[in-house]
mmCIF file of C-alpha atoms in Angstrom:
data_model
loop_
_atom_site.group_PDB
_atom_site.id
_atom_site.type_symbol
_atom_site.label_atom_id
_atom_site.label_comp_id
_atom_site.label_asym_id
_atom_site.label_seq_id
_atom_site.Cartn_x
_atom_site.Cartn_y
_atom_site.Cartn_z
ATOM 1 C CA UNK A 25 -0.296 108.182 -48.501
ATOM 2 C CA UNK A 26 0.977 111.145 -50.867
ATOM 3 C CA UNK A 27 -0.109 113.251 -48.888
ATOM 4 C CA UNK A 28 1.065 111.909 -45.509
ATOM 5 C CA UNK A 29 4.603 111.811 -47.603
ATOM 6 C CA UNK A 30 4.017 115.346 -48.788
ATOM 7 C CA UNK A 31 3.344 116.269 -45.009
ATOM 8 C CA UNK A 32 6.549 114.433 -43.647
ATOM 9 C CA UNK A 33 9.037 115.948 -46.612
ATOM 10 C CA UNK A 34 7.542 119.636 -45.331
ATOM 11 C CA UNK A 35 7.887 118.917 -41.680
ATOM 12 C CA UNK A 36 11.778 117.655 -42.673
ATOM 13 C CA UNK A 37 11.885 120.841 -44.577
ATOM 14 C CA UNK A 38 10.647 123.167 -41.665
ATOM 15 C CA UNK A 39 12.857 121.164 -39.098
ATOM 16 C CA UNK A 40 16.222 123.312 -41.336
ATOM 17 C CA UNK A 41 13.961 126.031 -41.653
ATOM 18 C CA UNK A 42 13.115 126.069 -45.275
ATOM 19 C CA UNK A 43 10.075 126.839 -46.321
ATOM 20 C CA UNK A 44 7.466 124.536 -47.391
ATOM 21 C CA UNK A 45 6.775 122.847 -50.683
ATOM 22 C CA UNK A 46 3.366 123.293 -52.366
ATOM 23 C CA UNK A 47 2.087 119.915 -54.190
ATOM 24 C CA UNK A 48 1.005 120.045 -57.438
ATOM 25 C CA UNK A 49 -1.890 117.415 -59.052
ATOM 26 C CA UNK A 50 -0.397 118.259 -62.128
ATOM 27 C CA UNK A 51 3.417 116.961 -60.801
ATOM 28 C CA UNK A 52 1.577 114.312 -58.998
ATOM 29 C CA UNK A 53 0.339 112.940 -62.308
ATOM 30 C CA UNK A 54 3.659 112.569 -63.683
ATOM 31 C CA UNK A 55 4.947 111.240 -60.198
ATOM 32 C CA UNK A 56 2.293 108.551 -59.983
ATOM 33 C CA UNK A 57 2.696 107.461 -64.042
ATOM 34 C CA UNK A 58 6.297 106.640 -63.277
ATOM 35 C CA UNK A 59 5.250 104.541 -59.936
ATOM 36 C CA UNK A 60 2.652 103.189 -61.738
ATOM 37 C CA UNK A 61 5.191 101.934 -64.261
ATOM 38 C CA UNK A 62 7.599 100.452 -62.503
ATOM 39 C CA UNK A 63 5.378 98.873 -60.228
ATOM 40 C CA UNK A 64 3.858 97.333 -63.686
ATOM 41 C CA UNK A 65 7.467 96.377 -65.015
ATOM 42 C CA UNK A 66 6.855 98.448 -67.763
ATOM 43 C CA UNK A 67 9.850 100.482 -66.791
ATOM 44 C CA UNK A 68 13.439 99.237 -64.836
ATOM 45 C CA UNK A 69 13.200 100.731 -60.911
ATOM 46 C CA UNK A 70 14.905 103.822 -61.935
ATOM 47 C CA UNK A 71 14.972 107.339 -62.914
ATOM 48 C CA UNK A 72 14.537 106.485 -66.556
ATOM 49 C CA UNK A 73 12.179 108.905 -68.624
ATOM 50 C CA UNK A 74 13.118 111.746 -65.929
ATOM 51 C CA UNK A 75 13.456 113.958 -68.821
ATOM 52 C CA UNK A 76 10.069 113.255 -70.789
ATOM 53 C CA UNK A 77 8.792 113.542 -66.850
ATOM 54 C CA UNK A 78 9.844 117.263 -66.821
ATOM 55 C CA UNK A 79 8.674 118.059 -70.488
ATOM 56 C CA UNK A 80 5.490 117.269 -69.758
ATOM 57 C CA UNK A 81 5.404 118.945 -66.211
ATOM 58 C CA UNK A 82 6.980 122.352 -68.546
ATOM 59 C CA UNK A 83 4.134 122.332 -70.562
ATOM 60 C CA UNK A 84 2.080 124.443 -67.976
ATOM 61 C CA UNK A 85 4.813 125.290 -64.906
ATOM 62 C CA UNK A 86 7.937 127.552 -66.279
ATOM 63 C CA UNK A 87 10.750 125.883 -63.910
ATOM 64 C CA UNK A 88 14.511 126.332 -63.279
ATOM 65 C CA UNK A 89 15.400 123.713 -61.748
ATOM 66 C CA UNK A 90 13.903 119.858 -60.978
ATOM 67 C CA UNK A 91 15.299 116.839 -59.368
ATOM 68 C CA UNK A 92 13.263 113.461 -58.238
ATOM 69 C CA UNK A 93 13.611 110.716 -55.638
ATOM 70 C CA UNK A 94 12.278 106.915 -55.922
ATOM 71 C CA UNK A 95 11.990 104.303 -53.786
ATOM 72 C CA UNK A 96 10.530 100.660 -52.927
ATOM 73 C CA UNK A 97 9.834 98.707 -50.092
ATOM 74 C CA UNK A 98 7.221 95.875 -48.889
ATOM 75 C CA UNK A 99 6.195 95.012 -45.755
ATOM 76 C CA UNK A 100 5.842 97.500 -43.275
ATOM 77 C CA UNK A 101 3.214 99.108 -41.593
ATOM 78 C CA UNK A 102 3.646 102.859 -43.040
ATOM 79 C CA UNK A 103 5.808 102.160 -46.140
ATOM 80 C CA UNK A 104 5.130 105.872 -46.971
ATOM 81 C CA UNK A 105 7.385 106.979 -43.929
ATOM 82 C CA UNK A 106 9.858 104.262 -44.513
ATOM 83 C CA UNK A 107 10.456 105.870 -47.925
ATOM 84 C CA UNK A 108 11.192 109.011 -46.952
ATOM 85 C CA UNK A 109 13.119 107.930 -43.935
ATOM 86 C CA UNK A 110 15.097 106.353 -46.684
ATOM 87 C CA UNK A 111 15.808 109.342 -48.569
ATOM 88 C CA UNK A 112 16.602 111.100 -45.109
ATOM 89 C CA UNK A 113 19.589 108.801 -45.088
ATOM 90 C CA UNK A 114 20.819 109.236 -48.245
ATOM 91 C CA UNK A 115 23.096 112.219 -49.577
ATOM 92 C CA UNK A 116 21.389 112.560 -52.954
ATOM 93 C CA UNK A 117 17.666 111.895 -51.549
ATOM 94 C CA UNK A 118 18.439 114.123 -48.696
ATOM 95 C CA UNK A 119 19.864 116.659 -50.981
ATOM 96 C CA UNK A 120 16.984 117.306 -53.382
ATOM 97 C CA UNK A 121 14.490 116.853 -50.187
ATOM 98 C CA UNK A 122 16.316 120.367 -48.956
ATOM 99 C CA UNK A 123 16.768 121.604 -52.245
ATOM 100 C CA UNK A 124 15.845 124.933 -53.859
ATOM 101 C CA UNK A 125 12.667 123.972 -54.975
ATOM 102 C CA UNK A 126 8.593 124.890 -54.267
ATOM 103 C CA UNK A 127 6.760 122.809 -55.670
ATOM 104 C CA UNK A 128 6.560 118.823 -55.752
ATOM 105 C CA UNK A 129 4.579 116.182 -56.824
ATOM 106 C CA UNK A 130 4.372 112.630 -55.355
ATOM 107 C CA UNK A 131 3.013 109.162 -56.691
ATOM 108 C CA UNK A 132 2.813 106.120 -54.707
ATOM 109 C CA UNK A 133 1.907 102.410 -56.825
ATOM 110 C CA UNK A 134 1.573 99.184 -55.870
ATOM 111 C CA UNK A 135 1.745 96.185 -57.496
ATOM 112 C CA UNK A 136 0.611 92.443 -56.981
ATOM 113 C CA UNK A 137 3.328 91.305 -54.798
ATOM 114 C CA UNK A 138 2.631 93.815 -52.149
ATOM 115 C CA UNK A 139 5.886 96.326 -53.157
ATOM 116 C CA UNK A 140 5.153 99.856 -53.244
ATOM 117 C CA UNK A 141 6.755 102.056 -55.682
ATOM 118 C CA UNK A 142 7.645 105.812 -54.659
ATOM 119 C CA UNK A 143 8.181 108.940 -57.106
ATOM 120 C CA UNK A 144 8.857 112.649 -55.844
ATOM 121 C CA UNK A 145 9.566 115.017 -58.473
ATOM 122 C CA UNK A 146 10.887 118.565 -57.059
ATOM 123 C CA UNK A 147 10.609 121.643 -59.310
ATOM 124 C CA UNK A 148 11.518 125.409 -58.600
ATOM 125 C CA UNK A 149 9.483 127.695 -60.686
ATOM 126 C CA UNK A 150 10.719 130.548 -62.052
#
């Protein structure tokens, strides 16, 4: 599923002709941790720990910039498209999905009850 989201994000990307963004396992770790925590309760549904997020992604990629999307849902056939026709909607989503960034890393979780937890972090090297 991360990588059908990666795929979908990139194909968004190319539609404003932008060019596409690499993912990273090492983002992808972080990405998944958070999804993994807040589909565990462990942490509010939120971009809390963003920061600690990024320090640990800085430890091996020099960036410039980084910005990251979340999302939830249940119950529908590809909840890895709803999500990121969710962030199409949205200004702030939207905005970091076209951002000035190359890389990305995505985590999908989910928990018990059948809800699906999304993380993209977006990160332009420099």
């Amino acid at each position: 599923m991360e990588q059908s989201i990666n795929e979908q994000i990139n194909q968004y990307r190319q539609s404003r002709n932008l060019p596409p963004l690499t993912l990273d396992s090492r983002i992808s770790e972080q990405a998944r941790a958070h999804s993994q925590a807040m589909a565990n309760d462990s942490v509010p549904f939120s971009h809390e720990g963003f920061d600690q997020r990024v320090k640990a992604i800085a430890r091996s990629i020099r960036y410039g910039a980084a910005a990251e999307n979340i999302a939830y849902n249940q119950g529908y056939s590809d909840p890895g498209e709803q999500a990121v026709q969710g962030w199409i909607k949205s200004p702030g989503h939207q905005k970091n999905m076209v951002g000035d960034y190359d890389l990305t890393g995505i985590g999908v979780a989910k928990n018990a009850n059948g809800e699906y937890y999304f993380t993209q972090i977006f990160i332009k090297r420099r």
